[in-house]
Tab-separated table of C-alpha atoms in Angstrom:
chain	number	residue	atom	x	y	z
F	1	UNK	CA	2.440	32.250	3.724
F	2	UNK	CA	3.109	28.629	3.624
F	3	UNK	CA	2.167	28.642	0.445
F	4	UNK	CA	4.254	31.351	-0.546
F	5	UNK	CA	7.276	29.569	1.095
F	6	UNK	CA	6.584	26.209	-1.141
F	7	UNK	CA	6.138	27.922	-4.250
F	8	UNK	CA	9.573	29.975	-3.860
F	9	UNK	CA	11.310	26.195	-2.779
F	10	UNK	CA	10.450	25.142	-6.250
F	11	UNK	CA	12.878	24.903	-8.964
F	12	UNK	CA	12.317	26.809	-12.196
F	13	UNK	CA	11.682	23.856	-14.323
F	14	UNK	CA	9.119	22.302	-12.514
F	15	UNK	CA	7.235	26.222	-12.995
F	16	UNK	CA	7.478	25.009	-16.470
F	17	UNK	CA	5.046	23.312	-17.882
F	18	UNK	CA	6.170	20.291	-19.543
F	19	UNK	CA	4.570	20.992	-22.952
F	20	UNK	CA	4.080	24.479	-24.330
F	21	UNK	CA	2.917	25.539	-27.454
F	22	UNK	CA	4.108	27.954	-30.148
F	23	UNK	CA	2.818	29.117	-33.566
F	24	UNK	CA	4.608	30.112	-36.710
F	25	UNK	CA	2.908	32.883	-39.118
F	26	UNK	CA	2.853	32.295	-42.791
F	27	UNK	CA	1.740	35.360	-45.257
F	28	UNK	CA	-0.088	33.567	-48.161
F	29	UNK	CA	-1.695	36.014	-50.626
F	30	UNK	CA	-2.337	38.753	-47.894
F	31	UNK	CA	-4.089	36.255	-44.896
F	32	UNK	CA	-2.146	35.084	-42.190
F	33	UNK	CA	-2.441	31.361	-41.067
F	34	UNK	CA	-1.168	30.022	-37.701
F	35	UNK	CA	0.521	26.622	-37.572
F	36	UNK	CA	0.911	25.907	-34.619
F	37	UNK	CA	3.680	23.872	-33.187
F	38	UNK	CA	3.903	21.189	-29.496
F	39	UNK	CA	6.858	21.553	-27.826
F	40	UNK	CA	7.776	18.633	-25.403
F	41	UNK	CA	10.447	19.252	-22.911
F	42	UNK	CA	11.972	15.583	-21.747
F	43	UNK	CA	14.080	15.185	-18.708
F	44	UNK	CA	17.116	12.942	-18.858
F	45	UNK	CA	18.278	10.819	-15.604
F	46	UNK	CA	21.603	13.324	-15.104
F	47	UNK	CA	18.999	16.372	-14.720
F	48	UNK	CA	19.430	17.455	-19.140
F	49	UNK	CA	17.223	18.721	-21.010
F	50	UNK	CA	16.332	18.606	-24.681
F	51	UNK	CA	13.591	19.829	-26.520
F	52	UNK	CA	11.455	17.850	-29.255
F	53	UNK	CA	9.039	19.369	-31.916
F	54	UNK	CA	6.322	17.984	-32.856
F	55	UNK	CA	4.139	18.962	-35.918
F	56	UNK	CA	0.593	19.430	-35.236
F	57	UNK	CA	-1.482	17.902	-38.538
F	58	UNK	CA	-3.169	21.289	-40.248
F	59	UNK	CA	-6.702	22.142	-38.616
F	60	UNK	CA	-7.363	24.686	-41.223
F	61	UNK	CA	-10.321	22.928	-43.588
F	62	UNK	CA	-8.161	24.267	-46.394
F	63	UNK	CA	-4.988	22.055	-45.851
F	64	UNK	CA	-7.493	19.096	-46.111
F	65	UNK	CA	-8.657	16.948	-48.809
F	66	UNK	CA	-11.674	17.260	-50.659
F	67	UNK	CA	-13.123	13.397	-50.542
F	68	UNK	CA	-12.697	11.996	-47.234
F	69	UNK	CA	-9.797	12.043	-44.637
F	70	UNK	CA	-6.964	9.864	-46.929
F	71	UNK	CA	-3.764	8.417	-45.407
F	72	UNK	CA	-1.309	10.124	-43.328
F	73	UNK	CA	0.754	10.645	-46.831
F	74	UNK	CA	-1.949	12.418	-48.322
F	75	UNK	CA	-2.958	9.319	-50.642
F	76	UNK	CA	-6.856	9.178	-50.281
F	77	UNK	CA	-9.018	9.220	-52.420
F	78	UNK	CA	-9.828	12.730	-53.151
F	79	UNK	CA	-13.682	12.459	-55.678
F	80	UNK	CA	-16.985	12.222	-54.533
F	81	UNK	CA	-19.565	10.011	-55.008
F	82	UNK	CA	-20.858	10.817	-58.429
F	83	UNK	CA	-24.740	8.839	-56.961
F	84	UNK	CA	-24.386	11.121	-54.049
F	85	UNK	CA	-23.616	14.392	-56.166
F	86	UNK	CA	-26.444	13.670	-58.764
F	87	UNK	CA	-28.964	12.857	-55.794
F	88	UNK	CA	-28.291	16.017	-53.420
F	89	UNK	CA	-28.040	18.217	-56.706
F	90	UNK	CA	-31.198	17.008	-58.042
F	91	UNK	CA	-32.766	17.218	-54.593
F	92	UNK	CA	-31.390	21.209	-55.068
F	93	UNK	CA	-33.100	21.408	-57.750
F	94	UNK	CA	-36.528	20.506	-56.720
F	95	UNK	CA	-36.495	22.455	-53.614
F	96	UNK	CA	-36.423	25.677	-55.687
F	97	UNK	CA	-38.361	24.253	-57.992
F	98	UNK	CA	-41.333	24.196	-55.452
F	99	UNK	CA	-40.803	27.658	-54.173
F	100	UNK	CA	-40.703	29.787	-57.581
F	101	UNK	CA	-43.581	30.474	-59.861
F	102	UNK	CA	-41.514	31.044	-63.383
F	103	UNK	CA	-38.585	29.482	-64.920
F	104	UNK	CA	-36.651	32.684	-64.721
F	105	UNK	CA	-37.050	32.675	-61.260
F	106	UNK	CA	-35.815	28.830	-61.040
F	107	UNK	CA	-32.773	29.616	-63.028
F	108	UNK	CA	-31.853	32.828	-61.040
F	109	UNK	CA	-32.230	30.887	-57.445
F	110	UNK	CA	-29.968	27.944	-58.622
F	111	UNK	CA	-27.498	31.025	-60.185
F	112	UNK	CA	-27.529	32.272	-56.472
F	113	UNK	CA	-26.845	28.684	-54.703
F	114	UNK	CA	-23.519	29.054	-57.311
F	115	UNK	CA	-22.537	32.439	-56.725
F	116	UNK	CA	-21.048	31.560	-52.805
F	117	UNK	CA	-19.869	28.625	-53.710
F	118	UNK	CA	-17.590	30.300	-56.281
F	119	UNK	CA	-16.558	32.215	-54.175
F	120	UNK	CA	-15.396	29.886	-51.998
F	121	UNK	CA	-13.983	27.517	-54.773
F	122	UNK	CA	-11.393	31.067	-55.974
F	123	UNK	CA	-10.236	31.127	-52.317
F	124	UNK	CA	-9.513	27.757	-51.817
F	125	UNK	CA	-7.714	27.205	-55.233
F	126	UNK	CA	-6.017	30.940	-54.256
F	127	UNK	CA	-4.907	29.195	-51.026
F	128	UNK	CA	-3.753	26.138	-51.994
F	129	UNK	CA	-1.720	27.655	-55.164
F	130	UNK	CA	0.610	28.858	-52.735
F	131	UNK	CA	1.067	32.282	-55.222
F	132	UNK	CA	0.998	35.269	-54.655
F	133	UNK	CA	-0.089	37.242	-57.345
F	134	UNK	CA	-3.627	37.069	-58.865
F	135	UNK	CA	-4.694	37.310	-62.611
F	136	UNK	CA	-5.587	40.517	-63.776
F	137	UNK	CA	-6.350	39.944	-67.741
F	138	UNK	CA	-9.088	38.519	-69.112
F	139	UNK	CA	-8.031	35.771	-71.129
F	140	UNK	CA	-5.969	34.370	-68.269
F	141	UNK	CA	-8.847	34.559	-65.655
F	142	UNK	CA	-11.068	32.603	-68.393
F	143	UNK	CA	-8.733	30.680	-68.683
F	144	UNK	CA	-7.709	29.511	-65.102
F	145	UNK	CA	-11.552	29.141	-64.909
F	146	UNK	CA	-12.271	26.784	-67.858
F	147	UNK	CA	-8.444	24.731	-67.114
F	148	UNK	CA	-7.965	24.506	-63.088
F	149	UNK	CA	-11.840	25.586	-62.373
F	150	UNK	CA	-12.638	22.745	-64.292
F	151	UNK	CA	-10.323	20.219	-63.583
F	152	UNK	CA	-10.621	20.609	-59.588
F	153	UNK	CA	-14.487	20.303	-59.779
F	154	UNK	CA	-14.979	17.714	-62.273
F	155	UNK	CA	-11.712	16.012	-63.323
F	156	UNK	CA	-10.837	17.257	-66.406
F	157	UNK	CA	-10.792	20.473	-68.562
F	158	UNK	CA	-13.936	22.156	-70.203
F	159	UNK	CA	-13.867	20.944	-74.052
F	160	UNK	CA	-13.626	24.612	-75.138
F	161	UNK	CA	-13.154	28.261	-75.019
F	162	UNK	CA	-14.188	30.895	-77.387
F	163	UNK	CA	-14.771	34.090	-77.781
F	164	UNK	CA	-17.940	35.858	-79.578
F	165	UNK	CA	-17.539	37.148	-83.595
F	166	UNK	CA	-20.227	39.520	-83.242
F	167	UNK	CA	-19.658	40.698	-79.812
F	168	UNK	CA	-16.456	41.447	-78.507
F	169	UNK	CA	-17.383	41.432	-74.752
F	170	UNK	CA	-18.842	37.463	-74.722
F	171	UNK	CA	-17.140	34.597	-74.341
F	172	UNK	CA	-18.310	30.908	-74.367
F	173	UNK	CA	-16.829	28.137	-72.452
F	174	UNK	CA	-18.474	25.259	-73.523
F	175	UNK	CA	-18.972	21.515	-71.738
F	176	UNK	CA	-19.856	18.636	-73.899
F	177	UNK	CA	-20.575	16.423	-70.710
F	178	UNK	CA	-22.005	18.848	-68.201
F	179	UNK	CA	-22.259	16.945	-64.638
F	180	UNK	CA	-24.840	18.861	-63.458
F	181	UNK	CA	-27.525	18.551	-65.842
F	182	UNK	CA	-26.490	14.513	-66.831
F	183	UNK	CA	-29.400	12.986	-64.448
F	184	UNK	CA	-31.939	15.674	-64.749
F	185	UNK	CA	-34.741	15.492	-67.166
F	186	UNK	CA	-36.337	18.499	-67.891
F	187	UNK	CA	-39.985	18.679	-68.758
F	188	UNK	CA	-40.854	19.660	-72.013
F	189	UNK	CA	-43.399	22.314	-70.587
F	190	UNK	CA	-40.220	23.690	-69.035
F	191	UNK	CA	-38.909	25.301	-71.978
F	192	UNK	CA	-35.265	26.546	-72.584
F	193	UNK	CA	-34.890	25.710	-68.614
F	194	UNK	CA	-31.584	25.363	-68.164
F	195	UNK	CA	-30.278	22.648	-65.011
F	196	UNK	CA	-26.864	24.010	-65.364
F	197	UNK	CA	-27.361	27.476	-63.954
F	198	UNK	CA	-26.002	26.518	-60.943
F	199	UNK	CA	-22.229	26.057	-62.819
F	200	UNK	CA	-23.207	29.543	-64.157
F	201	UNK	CA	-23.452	30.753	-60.791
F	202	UNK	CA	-20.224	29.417	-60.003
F	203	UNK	CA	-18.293	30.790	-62.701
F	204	UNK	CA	-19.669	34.438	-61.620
F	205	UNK	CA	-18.887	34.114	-58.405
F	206	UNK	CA	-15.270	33.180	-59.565
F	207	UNK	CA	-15.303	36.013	-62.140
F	208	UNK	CA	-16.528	38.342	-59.376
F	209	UNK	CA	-14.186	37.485	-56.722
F	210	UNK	CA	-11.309	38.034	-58.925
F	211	UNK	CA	-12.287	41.472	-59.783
F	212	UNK	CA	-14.038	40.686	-63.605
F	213	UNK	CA	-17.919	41.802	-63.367
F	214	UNK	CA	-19.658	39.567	-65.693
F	215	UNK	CA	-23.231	38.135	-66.439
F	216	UNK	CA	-23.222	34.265	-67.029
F	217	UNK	CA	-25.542	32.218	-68.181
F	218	UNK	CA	-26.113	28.568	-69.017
F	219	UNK	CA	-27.940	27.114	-72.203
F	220	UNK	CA	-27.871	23.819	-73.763
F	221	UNK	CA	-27.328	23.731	-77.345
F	222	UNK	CA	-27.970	20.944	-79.799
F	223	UNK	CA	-24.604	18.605	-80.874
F	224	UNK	CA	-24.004	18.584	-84.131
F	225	UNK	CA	-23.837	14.775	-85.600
F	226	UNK	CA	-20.415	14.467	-85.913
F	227	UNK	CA	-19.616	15.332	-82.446
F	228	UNK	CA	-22.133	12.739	-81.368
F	229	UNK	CA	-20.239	10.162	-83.207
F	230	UNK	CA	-16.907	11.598	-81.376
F	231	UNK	CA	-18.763	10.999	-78.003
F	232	UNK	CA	-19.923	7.823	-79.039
F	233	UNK	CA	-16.216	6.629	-79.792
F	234	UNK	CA	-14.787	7.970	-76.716
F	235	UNK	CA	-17.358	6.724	-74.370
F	236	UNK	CA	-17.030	3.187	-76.148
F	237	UNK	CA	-13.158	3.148	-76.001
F	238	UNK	CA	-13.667	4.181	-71.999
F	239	UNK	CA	-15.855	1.046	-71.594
F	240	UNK	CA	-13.217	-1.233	-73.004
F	241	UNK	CA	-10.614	0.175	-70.967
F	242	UNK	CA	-12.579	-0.218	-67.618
F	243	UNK	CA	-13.879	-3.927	-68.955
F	244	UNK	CA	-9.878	-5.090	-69.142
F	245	UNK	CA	-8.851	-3.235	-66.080
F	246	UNK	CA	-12.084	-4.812	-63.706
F	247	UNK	CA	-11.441	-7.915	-65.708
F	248	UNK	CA	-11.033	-9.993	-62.652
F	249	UNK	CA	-13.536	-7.680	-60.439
F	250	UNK	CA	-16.818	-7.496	-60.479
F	251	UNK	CA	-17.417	-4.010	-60.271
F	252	UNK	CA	-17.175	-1.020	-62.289
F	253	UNK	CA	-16.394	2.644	-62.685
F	254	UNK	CA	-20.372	4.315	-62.406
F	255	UNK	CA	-18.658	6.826	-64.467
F	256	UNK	CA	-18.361	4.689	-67.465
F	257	UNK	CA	-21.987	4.272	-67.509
F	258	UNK	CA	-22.914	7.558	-68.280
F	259	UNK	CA	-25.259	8.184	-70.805
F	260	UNK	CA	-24.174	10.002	-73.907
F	261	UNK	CA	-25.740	13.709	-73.971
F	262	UNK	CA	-27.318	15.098	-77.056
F	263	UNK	CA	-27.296	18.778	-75.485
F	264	UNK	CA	-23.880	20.644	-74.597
F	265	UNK	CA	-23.648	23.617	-72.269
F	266	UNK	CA	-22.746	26.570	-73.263
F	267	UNK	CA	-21.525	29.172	-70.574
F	268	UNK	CA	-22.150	32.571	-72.078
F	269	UNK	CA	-20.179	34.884	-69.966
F	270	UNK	CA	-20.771	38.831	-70.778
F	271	UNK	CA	-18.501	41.288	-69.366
F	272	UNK	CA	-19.324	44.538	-68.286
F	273	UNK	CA	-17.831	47.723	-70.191
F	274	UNK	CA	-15.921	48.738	-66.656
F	275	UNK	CA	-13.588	45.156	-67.661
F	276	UNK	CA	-13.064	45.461	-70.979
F	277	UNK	CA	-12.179	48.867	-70.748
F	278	UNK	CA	-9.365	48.688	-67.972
F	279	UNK	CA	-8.127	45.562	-69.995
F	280	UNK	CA	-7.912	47.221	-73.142
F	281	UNK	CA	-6.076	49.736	-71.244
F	282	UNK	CA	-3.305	47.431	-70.464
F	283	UNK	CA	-2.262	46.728	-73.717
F	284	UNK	CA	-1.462	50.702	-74.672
């Protein structure tokens, strides 16, 4: 009863508790995120009262950048270590390496490590485009894979994108540079192993999530002479640029270093009749 009799004495601000906590829903493409926001109630010395909002940073692992934490403006550095990439991806590669007994089987297991991770890689670009419609053509989904896919994974563009003359349901998207297979040697009893399945698994998983069924596959293919010499001339005017601009430093872009490849990948993606059909469809 005592209790009772305090509790009743008190004043309805001091029930309050000084900071309370509300969230705000935003729709983006069909999820719905909480933000949530602190509100701080401060008491003035003639018994006022204002409020104060204060922004909570975003929790969500989307709203984040990619490489490390960056500044409170959003100005970090947002790449990865290219040493750390090639060493975990290589160490990816020997793991399944020593658990399959064929190449096919190597190739399909590092196709499978892809396919989630495209997955992921549509959602997060989905989320962080802020739009709310999807692509539902063909072109523009091999498009947004070989342009933003691209440029969001490795910094720039694939070099090309082009469709099959005798087949009319495969497409190429080609690489001149592929990351993945740049510090892997393959064995010569290895065959047409390809270390770039994984980026085919990738692309399928994209391709899958967005509704487009396909089979990809990764092969390396032979550079003609003249786009060696084109390679050649770009890598050497890269050099010179990083040489002036570290000048008066002593160290150097790794990624200027890179060797210059003699194989391209080529990203055959097949589509299956169910695609081609409802997108022939939309152009009755």
């Amino acid at each position: 009863r005592m209790f009772i009799a305090q509790i009743s004495t008190l004043s309805v601000h001091q029930l309050i508790s000084h900071q309370t906590s509300a969230s705000s829903h935003t729709l983006v493409k069909g999820h719905t995120t909480k933000r949530r926001q602190r509100t701080t109630i401060r008491r003035h010395e003639g018994g006022e009262e204002d409020t104060m909002n204060i922004n909570r940073p975003p929790q969500n692992i989307l709203d984040r950048p990619l490489g490390g934490r960056g500044s409170s403006r959003g100005t970090g550095d947002q790449t990865v270590s290219l040493s750390g990439f090639a060493y975990l991806y290589s160490e990816l590669v020997q793991y399944h390496q020593n658990h399959v007994d064929s190449i096919s089987e190597l190739e399909r297991r590092l196709e499978s490590s892809g396919y989630g991770v495209g997955l992921k890689i549509l959602e997060l670009l989905a989320y962080r485009s802020r739009e709310t419609r999807r692509e539902i053509r063909l072109m523009n989904i091999l498009q947004f894979v070989s342009t933003h896919v691209w440029k969001s994974l490795f910094g720039k563009p694939a070099d090309s994108l082009e469709r099959s003359i005798d087949h009319a349901d495969e497409f190429m998207i080609i690489d001149n540079e592929p990351l993945t297979s740049t510090f892997i040697s393959v064995p010569a009893d290895f065959g047409q192993l390809s270390a770039d399945a994984y980026m085919s698994g990738i692309i399928a998983g994209i391709l899958a999530g967005a509704g487009f069924q396909a089979r990809v596959t990764a092969h390396s293919v032979e550079q003609s002479e003249l786009q060696l010499q084109e390679q050649q001339r770009q890598h050497a005017l890269t050099y010179a640029l990083a040489s002036a601009a570290t000048s008066t430093s002593s160290t150097m872009d790794f990624a200027t270093l890179m060797p210059v490849r003699s194989e391209k990948a080529v990203f055959l993606v097949k589509f299956s009749p169910e695609v081609l059909s409802r997108d022939a469809s939309m152009d009755r």
